[in-house]
Amino acid sequence: MRALIHRNVLRRRRPCYPWKIYRIQTSPFHKHAPHQKEARDPRLKDVDELIKDQFATLRQDYQVPKHPIILAHGLLGFDELHLAGQNLPGIRYWYGITEALAARGVEVITATVPPSGSIEARAQRLAESIERKAGGKAVNIIGHSMATSQGLDSRYMISRLKPPNVSVRSLTTIATPHHGSAFADWMFKRIGPINIPKLYQALEFFGLESGAFQQLTMKYMADSFNPRTPDLEGVRYFSYGATLRPRFTSVFRKSHSVIQEAEGPNDGLVSVNSSRWGTYKGTLDDVSHLDQINWTNRLRWYIWTLSGHRRNFNAIAFYLDIADMLAKEGL
């Protein structure tokens, strides 16, 4: 009898380990009761137009826009990066995206601009690239902001430069810091005014111009860039933002934390609020800045699949859907 009581006491006091609960919740064979709803992340309580898995898989039907699509990369971006010489395959910025759009009949042009430099200088090069490659055709610009800035280059080109041989019908920006970045503010504060010139010298030593970095601060965007860069009548402006819940190994853990505290939900580099410009099309849920250009680590998704996770985002499906949206807008 004493042994039986002892066993029962131990059974009642056995702790419920969190990892066991997690396995039950994420198992592919576990089904919620019909009346239960998925709990919403409290950090996203102020995020509207949340897109959870709309772009998880490819559809069969995508319409083709009237005009060519210009893919323009952001600050520190590139068309194709050759780390081991020109004779070996390079790393493509728009990995698989240009081919997928072309396969669906979309005319795609990749714009070539410097990986760094001021917004004004990059906008000039963007105009020259479009003029040379589009041959006078009207175009739709889609831009991703690797380390930010691309959408700002395009806005400046459209609004201020107004190149006579470039006709832009629409600009769609993805995670572009239209209102600046708290992480840029944090970086400049950490570096300090004394060391900023040294940082610029180091960047220039490696062939990188330093002009754009200070233009990404929230103060510069609010007090200088946005007031003097109004939208151009006749051009349609669309934008997307994204949120991220970084895992332990994520390269965005620190930047995400800094931006989360200052601005709220973000994708690791750009906040949802800063991404909003023109007609806001929605917020990609749990999609990092690199996921947005198809740089998602395949090994990560494979491991997640084994643990019961379902892939929530396919960058190719996302860009095909943007092309479809432009077609339905008559662009």
mmCIF file of C-alpha atoms in Angstrom:
data_model
loop_
_atom_site.group_PDB
_atom_site.id
_atom_site.type_symbol
_atom_site.label_atom_id
_atom_site.label_comp_id
_atom_site.label_asym_id
_atom_site.label_seq_id
_atom_site.Cartn_x
_atom_site.Cartn_y
_atom_site.Cartn_z
ATOM 1 C CA MET A 1 0.000 0.000 0.000
ATOM 2 C CA ARG A 2 2.835 2.401 0.888
ATOM 3 C CA ALA A 3 4.511 1.658 -2.447
ATOM 4 C CA LEU A 4 1.271 2.368 -4.308
ATOM 5 C CA ILE A 5 0.815 5.726 -2.546
ATOM 6 C CA HIS A 6 4.424 6.616 -3.280
ATOM 7 C CA ARG A 7 3.985 5.970 -6.992
ATOM 8 C CA ASN A 8 0.771 8.014 -7.146
ATOM 9 C CA VAL A 9 2.418 10.979 -5.441
ATOM 10 C CA LEU A 10 5.272 10.900 -7.906
ATOM 11 C CA ARG A 11 2.862 10.686 -10.815
ATOM 12 C CA ARG A 12 0.933 13.764 -9.638
ATOM 13 C CA ARG A 13 4.098 15.778 -9.102
ATOM 14 C CA ARG A 14 5.698 14.928 -12.435
ATOM 15 C CA PRO A 15 6.321 18.239 -14.257
ATOM 16 C CA CYS A 16 4.919 18.967 -17.701
ATOM 17 C CA TYR A 17 7.918 19.878 -19.810
ATOM 18 C CA PRO A 18 7.368 22.677 -22.399
ATOM 19 C CA TRP A 19 9.047 20.676 -25.170
ATOM 20 C CA LYS A 20 6.405 17.965 -24.871
ATOM 21 C CA ILE A 21 3.631 20.517 -25.314
ATOM 22 C CA TYR A 22 5.458 21.945 -28.332
ATOM 23 C CA ARG A 23 5.719 18.539 -29.979
ATOM 24 C CA ILE A 24 2.004 17.977 -29.582
ATOM 25 C CA GLN A 25 1.121 21.370 -31.061
ATOM 26 C CA THR A 26 3.359 21.071 -34.116
ATOM 27 C CA SER A 27 2.853 17.414 -34.922
ATOM 28 C CA PRO A 28 1.485 16.934 -38.470
ATOM 29 C CA PHE A 29 -0.979 14.367 -37.080
ATOM 30 C CA HIS A 30 -2.399 16.677 -34.423
ATOM 31 C CA LYS A 31 -5.712 18.369 -35.241
ATOM 32 C CA HIS A 32 -7.292 21.216 -33.330
ATOM 33 C CA ALA A 33 -10.942 21.029 -32.387
ATOM 34 C CA PRO A 34 -13.139 22.764 -34.997
ATOM 35 C CA HIS A 35 -14.051 25.609 -32.641
ATOM 36 C CA GLN A 36 -10.436 26.485 -31.776
ATOM 37 C CA LYS A 37 -8.608 29.336 -33.482
ATOM 38 C CA GLU A 38 -4.873 29.812 -33.829
ATOM 39 C CA ALA A 39 -3.532 32.163 -31.169
ATOM 40 C CA ARG A 40 -2.370 35.497 -32.572
ATOM 41 C CA ASP A 41 1.124 36.644 -31.653
ATOM 42 C CA PRO A 42 0.594 39.553 -29.197
ATOM 43 C CA ARG A 43 3.453 41.446 -30.866
ATOM 44 C CA LEU A 44 1.327 41.653 -34.037
ATOM 45 C CA LYS A 45 -1.781 43.091 -32.369
ATOM 46 C CA ASP A 46 -1.398 46.377 -34.254
ATOM 47 C CA VAL A 47 -0.593 44.808 -37.644
ATOM 48 C CA ASP A 48 -3.412 44.891 -40.165
ATOM 49 C CA GLU A 49 -3.594 43.157 -43.545
ATOM 50 C CA LEU A 50 -1.530 40.226 -42.244
ATOM 51 C CA ILE A 51 -0.708 37.738 -45.035
ATOM 52 C CA LYS A 52 -0.063 34.377 -43.376
ATOM 53 C CA ASP A 53 0.317 31.787 -46.144
ATOM 54 C CA GLN A 54 -1.222 33.280 -49.273
ATOM 55 C CA PHE A 55 2.109 32.874 -51.082
ATOM 56 C CA ALA A 56 3.034 29.450 -49.719
ATOM 57 C CA THR A 57 2.459 27.629 -53.020
ATOM 58 C CA LEU A 58 2.247 28.425 -56.729
ATOM 59 C CA ARG A 59 -1.115 28.872 -58.434
ATOM 60 C CA GLN A 60 -1.913 27.714 -61.936
ATOM 61 C CA ASP A 61 -3.236 31.026 -63.230
ATOM 62 C CA TYR A 62 -1.243 34.279 -63.230
ATOM 63 C CA GLN A 63 -2.046 37.158 -65.554
ATOM 64 C CA VAL A 64 0.717 38.971 -67.437
ATOM 65 C CA PRO A 65 1.066 42.772 -67.070
ATOM 66 C CA LYS A 66 1.058 44.980 -70.167
ATOM 67 C CA HIS A 67 4.447 46.520 -69.489
ATOM 68 C CA PRO A 68 7.869 45.057 -68.646
ATOM 69 C CA ILE A 69 8.818 44.624 -65.007
ATOM 70 C CA ILE A 70 12.026 46.210 -63.782
ATOM 71 C CA LEU A 71 13.631 44.334 -60.879
ATOM 72 C CA ALA A 72 15.799 46.783 -58.947
ATOM 73 C CA HIS A 73 17.955 45.733 -56.002
ATOM 74 C CA GLY A 74 18.719 47.807 -52.939
ATOM 75 C CA LEU A 75 21.753 49.104 -51.116
ATOM 76 C CA LEU A 76 24.559 46.499 -51.021
ATOM 77 C CA GLY A 77 22.679 44.472 -53.616
ATOM 78 C CA PHE A 78 23.899 43.112 -56.950
ATOM 79 C CA ASP A 79 22.668 41.366 -60.088
ATOM 80 C CA GLU A 80 25.134 38.467 -59.867
ATOM 81 C CA LEU A 81 27.978 38.115 -57.395
ATOM 82 C CA HIS A 82 31.072 36.081 -58.337
ATOM 83 C CA LEU A 83 33.027 35.168 -55.223
ATOM 84 C CA ALA A 84 35.289 32.628 -56.956
ATOM 85 C CA GLY A 85 35.965 34.341 -60.280
ATOM 86 C CA GLN A 86 33.962 34.959 -63.436
ATOM 87 C CA ASN A 87 34.480 31.417 -64.736
ATOM 88 C CA LEU A 88 32.411 29.831 -61.963
ATOM 89 C CA PRO A 89 28.654 30.259 -61.360
ATOM 90 C CA GLY A 90 27.766 33.346 -59.363
ATOM 91 C CA ILE A 91 25.154 34.117 -56.716
ATOM 92 C CA ARG A 92 22.085 35.763 -58.213
ATOM 93 C CA TYR A 93 20.281 38.431 -56.255
ATOM 94 C CA TRP A 94 16.908 37.511 -57.792
ATOM 95 C CA TYR A 95 17.503 33.771 -57.412
ATOM 96 C CA GLY A 96 14.929 31.901 -59.539
ATOM 97 C CA ILE A 97 12.585 34.908 -59.681
ATOM 98 C CA THR A 98 13.575 36.327 -63.082
ATOM 99 C CA GLU A 99 13.333 32.851 -64.654
ATOM 100 C CA ALA A 100 9.921 32.175 -63.087
ATOM 101 C CA LEU A 101 8.475 35.474 -64.317
ATOM 102 C CA ALA A 102 9.892 34.978 -67.823
ATOM 103 C CA ALA A 103 8.516 31.424 -67.952
ATOM 104 C CA ARG A 104 5.024 32.861 -67.403
ATOM 105 C CA GLY A 105 5.426 35.325 -70.275
ATOM 106 C CA VAL A 106 6.393 38.387 -68.234
ATOM 107 C CA GLU A 107 9.057 40.611 -69.803
ATOM 108 C CA VAL A 108 11.669 41.086 -67.077
ATOM 109 C CA ILE A 109 14.553 43.559 -66.957
ATOM 110 C CA THR A 110 17.083 43.689 -64.128
ATOM 111 C CA ALA A 111 18.393 47.170 -63.423
ATOM 112 C CA THR A 112 22.068 47.591 -62.586
ATOM 113 C CA VAL A 113 23.026 50.194 -59.990
ATOM 114 C CA PRO A 114 26.051 50.631 -57.680
ATOM 115 C CA PRO A 115 25.957 48.530 -54.479
ATOM 116 C CA SER A 116 26.332 51.707 -52.425
ATOM 117 C CA GLY A 117 26.314 55.472 -52.824
ATOM 118 C CA SER A 118 23.853 58.250 -52.141
ATOM 119 C CA ILE A 119 20.202 57.917 -53.089
ATOM 120 C CA GLU A 120 20.683 60.660 -55.689
ATOM 121 C CA ALA A 121 23.656 58.906 -57.333
ATOM 122 C CA ARG A 122 21.951 55.519 -57.374
ATOM 123 C CA ALA A 123 18.758 57.046 -58.779
ATOM 124 C CA GLN A 124 20.745 58.523 -61.667
ATOM 125 C CA ARG A 125 22.296 55.152 -62.455
ATOM 126 C CA LEU A 126 18.885 53.484 -62.178
ATOM 127 C CA ALA A 127 17.469 55.905 -64.756
ATOM 128 C CA GLU A 128 20.383 55.228 -67.115
ATOM 129 C CA SER A 129 19.979 51.471 -66.741
ATOM 130 C CA ILE A 130 16.233 51.542 -67.454
ATOM 131 C CA GLU A 131 16.699 53.859 -70.422
ATOM 132 C CA ARG A 132 19.345 51.576 -71.898
ATOM 133 C CA LYS A 133 17.549 48.271 -71.303
ATOM 134 C CA ALA A 134 13.851 49.158 -71.717
ATOM 135 C CA GLY A 135 14.294 50.925 -75.052
ATOM 136 C CA GLY A 136 11.604 53.528 -74.432
ATOM 137 C CA LYS A 137 8.943 51.094 -73.197
ATOM 138 C CA ALA A 138 6.755 52.020 -70.247
ATOM 139 C CA VAL A 139 7.724 49.940 -67.210
ATOM 140 C CA ASN A 140 6.583 48.747 -63.797
ATOM 141 C CA ILE A 141 9.324 48.809 -61.138
ATOM 142 C CA ILE A 142 9.416 46.163 -58.415
ATOM 143 C CA GLY A 143 12.135 46.609 -55.862
ATOM 144 C CA HIS A 144 13.439 44.835 -52.836
ATOM 145 C CA SER A 145 15.611 46.670 -50.359
ATOM 146 C CA MET A 146 18.593 44.477 -49.537
ATOM 147 C CA ALA A 147 20.004 46.378 -46.554
ATOM 148 C CA THR A 148 17.385 48.965 -47.559
ATOM 149 C CA SER A 149 17.270 51.939 -49.993
ATOM 150 C CA GLN A 150 16.050 50.603 -53.376
ATOM 151 C CA GLY A 151 12.527 51.987 -53.212
ATOM 152 C CA LEU A 152 13.971 55.332 -52.196
ATOM 153 C CA ASP A 153 16.199 55.380 -55.300
ATOM 154 C CA SER A 154 13.158 54.687 -57.478
ATOM 155 C CA ARG A 155 11.023 57.305 -55.768
ATOM 156 C CA TYR A 156 13.746 59.934 -56.203
ATOM 157 C CA MET A 157 14.216 59.026 -59.866
ATOM 158 C CA ILE A 158 10.475 59.230 -60.570
ATOM 159 C CA SER A 159 9.788 62.370 -58.555
ATOM 160 C CA ARG A 160 12.929 64.464 -58.927
ATOM 161 C CA LEU A 161 14.897 63.311 -61.976
ATOM 162 C CA LYS A 162 11.917 62.650 -64.278
ATOM 163 C CA PRO A 163 14.166 61.155 -66.986
ATOM 164 C CA PRO A 164 12.588 61.999 -70.370
ATOM 165 C CA ASN A 165 13.204 58.564 -71.895
ATOM 166 C CA VAL A 166 11.905 56.574 -68.913
ATOM 167 C CA SER A 167 8.163 56.081 -68.444
ATOM 168 C CA VAL A 168 7.233 54.491 -65.118
ATOM 169 C CA ARG A 169 3.640 53.318 -64.696
ATOM 170 C CA SER A 170 3.972 51.855 -61.197
ATOM 171 C CA LEU A 171 6.390 51.334 -58.323
ATOM 172 C CA THR A 172 5.956 48.383 -55.965
ATOM 173 C CA THR A 173 8.265 48.444 -52.962
ATOM 174 C CA ILE A 174 8.960 45.497 -50.678
ATOM 175 C CA ALA A 175 10.226 46.211 -47.153
ATOM 176 C CA THR A 176 11.597 49.637 -48.057
ATOM 177 C CA PRO A 177 12.298 52.108 -45.200
ATOM 178 C CA HIS A 178 10.184 54.985 -46.493
ATOM 179 C CA HIS A 179 10.249 56.506 -43.011
ATOM 180 C CA GLY A 180 13.801 55.524 -42.094
ATOM 181 C CA SER A 181 15.194 52.749 -39.922
ATOM 182 C CA ALA A 182 15.618 52.685 -36.162
ATOM 183 C CA PHE A 183 18.482 50.255 -36.700
ATOM 184 C CA ALA A 184 20.339 52.873 -38.762
ATOM 185 C CA ASP A 185 19.804 55.340 -35.902
ATOM 186 C CA TRP A 186 21.057 52.764 -33.406
ATOM 187 C CA MET A 187 24.153 51.987 -35.486
ATOM 188 C CA PHE A 188 25.149 55.642 -35.798
ATOM 189 C CA LYS A 189 24.603 56.142 -32.061
ATOM 190 C CA ARG A 190 26.750 53.117 -31.222
ATOM 191 C CA ILE A 191 29.521 54.136 -33.593
ATOM 192 C CA GLY A 192 29.572 57.711 -32.322
ATOM 193 C CA PRO A 193 30.273 60.929 -34.256
ATOM 194 C CA ILE A 194 34.041 60.617 -33.765
ATOM 195 C CA ASN A 195 34.234 57.175 -35.403
ATOM 196 C CA ILE A 196 31.797 57.729 -38.296
ATOM 197 C CA PRO A 197 34.484 59.230 -40.596
ATOM 198 C CA LYS A 198 36.659 56.171 -39.883
ATOM 199 C CA LEU A 199 33.782 53.893 -40.863
ATOM 200 C CA TYR A 200 33.336 55.782 -44.127
ATOM 201 C CA GLN A 201 37.050 55.481 -44.847
ATOM 202 C CA ALA A 202 36.877 51.726 -44.288
ATOM 203 C CA LEU A 203 33.893 51.407 -46.631
ATOM 204 C CA GLU A 204 35.655 53.430 -49.316
ATOM 205 C CA PHE A 205 38.767 51.256 -48.918
ATOM 206 C CA PHE A 206 36.656 48.258 -49.969
ATOM 207 C CA GLY A 207 35.206 50.201 -52.903
ATOM 208 C CA LEU A 208 31.886 51.054 -51.249
ATOM 209 C CA GLU A 209 30.580 54.606 -51.327
ATOM 210 C CA SER A 210 29.251 55.801 -47.994
ATOM 211 C CA GLY A 211 26.654 58.339 -49.094
ATOM 212 C CA ALA A 212 23.480 56.311 -48.542
ATOM 213 C CA PHE A 213 23.989 55.048 -45.008
ATOM 214 C CA GLN A 214 23.209 58.264 -43.125
ATOM 215 C CA GLN A 215 20.264 58.895 -45.445
ATOM 216 C CA LEU A 216 18.515 55.899 -43.895
ATOM 217 C CA THR A 217 18.014 57.534 -40.490
ATOM 218 C CA MET A 218 14.482 58.335 -39.390
ATOM 219 C CA LYS A 219 15.261 62.034 -38.978
ATOM 220 C CA TYR A 220 16.673 62.386 -42.491
ATOM 221 C CA MET A 221 13.649 60.696 -44.047
ATOM 222 C CA ALA A 222 11.144 62.758 -42.044
ATOM 223 C CA ASP A 223 12.854 66.138 -42.310
ATOM 224 C CA SER A 224 14.538 65.976 -45.706
ATOM 225 C CA PHE A 225 13.803 63.176 -48.136
ATOM 226 C CA ASN A 226 10.041 62.706 -47.887
ATOM 227 C CA PRO A 227 9.105 66.423 -47.916
ATOM 228 C CA ARG A 228 11.095 67.019 -51.112
ATOM 229 C CA THR A 229 10.181 63.740 -52.861
ATOM 230 C CA PRO A 230 6.412 63.755 -53.415
ATOM 231 C CA ASP A 231 4.667 61.066 -55.439
ATOM 232 C CA LEU A 232 4.373 61.832 -59.140
ATOM 233 C CA GLU A 233 0.861 62.127 -60.509
ATOM 234 C CA GLY A 234 0.065 59.338 -62.951
ATOM 235 C CA VAL A 235 2.335 56.784 -61.262
ATOM 236 C CA ARG A 236 0.755 54.052 -59.116
ATOM 237 C CA TYR A 237 2.527 53.296 -55.820
ATOM 238 C CA PHE A 238 2.140 49.943 -54.020
ATOM 239 C CA SER A 239 3.992 48.543 -51.014
ATOM 240 C CA TYR A 240 4.406 45.429 -48.875
ATOM 241 C CA GLY A 241 5.881 44.992 -45.418
ATOM 242 C CA ALA A 242 6.874 41.926 -43.431
ATOM 243 C CA THR A 243 7.204 40.646 -39.887
ATOM 244 C CA LEU A 244 9.686 38.155 -38.469
ATOM 245 C CA ARG A 245 9.921 36.049 -35.335
ATOM 246 C CA PRO A 246 13.659 35.349 -35.411
ATOM 247 C CA ARG A 247 14.950 32.002 -34.190
ATOM 248 C CA PHE A 248 18.027 31.613 -32.028
ATOM 249 C CA THR A 249 20.364 31.256 -35.028
ATOM 250 C CA SER A 250 18.876 34.117 -37.069
ATOM 251 C CA VAL A 251 21.294 36.779 -38.320
ATOM 252 C CA PHE A 252 18.509 39.301 -37.677
ATOM 253 C CA ARG A 253 18.102 38.720 -33.934
ATOM 254 C CA LYS A 254 19.839 41.923 -32.830
ATOM 255 C CA SER A 255 18.519 44.221 -35.552
ATOM 256 C CA HIS A 256 15.010 42.821 -35.084
ATOM 257 C CA SER A 257 15.177 43.500 -31.350
ATOM 258 C CA VAL A 258 16.349 47.089 -31.849
ATOM 259 C CA ILE A 259 13.643 47.876 -34.419
ATOM 260 C CA GLN A 260 10.932 46.037 -32.448
ATOM 261 C CA GLU A 261 11.550 48.232 -29.409
ATOM 262 C CA ALA A 262 11.593 51.496 -31.378
ATOM 263 C CA GLU A 263 9.123 50.907 -34.222
ATOM 264 C CA GLY A 264 7.280 47.639 -33.623
ATOM 265 C CA PRO A 265 6.918 44.576 -35.890
ATOM 266 C CA ASN A 266 9.609 44.237 -38.566
ATOM 267 C CA ASP A 267 11.348 41.766 -40.892
ATOM 268 C CA GLY A 268 14.764 42.101 -39.283
ATOM 269 C CA LEU A 269 15.782 45.271 -41.123
ATOM 270 C CA VAL A 270 12.653 47.308 -41.930
ATOM 271 C CA SER A 271 9.540 47.858 -39.818
ATOM 272 C CA VAL A 272 5.994 47.394 -41.059
ATOM 273 C CA ASN A 273 5.234 51.067 -40.400
ATOM 274 C CA SER A 274 8.257 52.234 -42.380
ATOM 275 C CA SER A 275 7.346 49.929 -45.289
ATOM 276 C CA ARG A 276 3.998 51.628 -45.899
ATOM 277 C CA TRP A 277 3.837 53.837 -48.977
ATOM 278 C CA GLY A 278 1.042 54.444 -51.462
ATOM 279 C CA THR A 279 -1.469 51.590 -51.565
ATOM 280 C CA TYR A 280 -0.399 49.157 -48.869
ATOM 281 C CA LYS A 281 -1.018 45.580 -50.068
ATOM 282 C CA GLY A 282 -0.295 43.715 -46.851
ATOM 283 C CA THR A 283 2.188 42.371 -44.330
ATOM 284 C CA LEU A 284 3.988 39.079 -44.964
ATOM 285 C CA ASP A 285 3.839 37.065 -41.759
ATOM 286 C CA ASP A 286 7.080 35.577 -40.367
ATOM 287 C CA VAL A 287 9.097 36.292 -43.524
ATOM 288 C CA SER A 288 12.633 37.652 -43.176
ATOM 289 C CA HIS A 289 14.319 40.268 -45.327
ATOM 290 C CA LEU A 290 16.284 37.532 -47.136
ATOM 291 C CA ASP A 291 13.285 35.210 -47.534
ATOM 292 C CA GLN A 292 11.721 37.927 -49.693
ATOM 293 C CA ILE A 293 14.279 37.394 -52.483
ATOM 294 C CA ASN A 294 14.287 33.592 -52.333
ATOM 295 C CA TRP A 295 17.456 33.323 -50.244
ATOM 296 C CA THR A 296 15.729 31.084 -47.721
ATOM 297 C CA ASN A 297 18.001 28.359 -46.400
ATOM 298 C CA ARG A 298 16.741 25.098 -47.940
ATOM 299 C CA LEU A 299 18.198 23.036 -45.091
ATOM 300 C CA ARG A 300 16.150 25.030 -42.608
ATOM 301 C CA TRP A 301 12.902 24.279 -44.417
ATOM 302 C CA TYR A 302 13.823 20.599 -44.724
ATOM 303 C CA ILE A 303 14.396 20.325 -40.964
ATOM 304 C CA TRP A 304 11.184 22.215 -40.259
ATOM 305 C CA THR A 305 9.248 19.858 -42.541
ATOM 306 C CA LEU A 306 10.546 16.874 -40.576
ATOM 307 C CA SER A 307 9.310 18.474 -37.351
ATOM 308 C CA GLY A 308 5.831 19.094 -38.737
ATOM 309 C CA HIS A 309 6.132 22.730 -39.834
ATOM 310 C CA ARG A 310 4.528 23.804 -43.078
ATOM 311 C CA ARG A 311 6.306 26.259 -45.352
ATOM 312 C CA ASN A 312 4.464 29.573 -45.196
ATOM 313 C CA PHE A 313 6.184 31.543 -47.983
ATOM 314 C CA ASN A 314 7.470 30.966 -51.509
ATOM 315 C CA ALA A 315 9.203 34.039 -52.956
ATOM 316 C CA ILE A 316 8.521 32.961 -56.542
ATOM 317 C CA ALA A 317 4.790 32.713 -55.827
ATOM 318 C CA PHE A 318 4.975 36.173 -54.244
ATOM 319 C CA TYR A 319 6.544 37.869 -57.279
ATOM 320 C CA LEU A 320 4.228 36.079 -59.682
ATOM 321 C CA ASP A 321 1.312 37.373 -57.618
ATOM 322 C CA ILE A 322 2.663 40.930 -57.819
ATOM 323 C CA ALA A 323 2.829 40.591 -61.616
ATOM 324 C CA ASP A 324 -0.735 39.259 -61.570
ATOM 325 C CA MET A 325 -1.840 42.229 -59.416
ATOM 326 C CA LEU A 326 -0.250 44.676 -61.846
ATOM 327 C CA ALA A 327 -2.011 42.995 -64.767
ATOM 328 C CA LYS A 328 -5.375 43.252 -63.036
ATOM 329 C CA GLU A 329 -4.701 46.946 -62.358
ATOM 330 C CA GLY A 330 -4.263 47.454 -66.114
ATOM 331 C CA LEU A 331 -0.539 48.007 -65.806
#
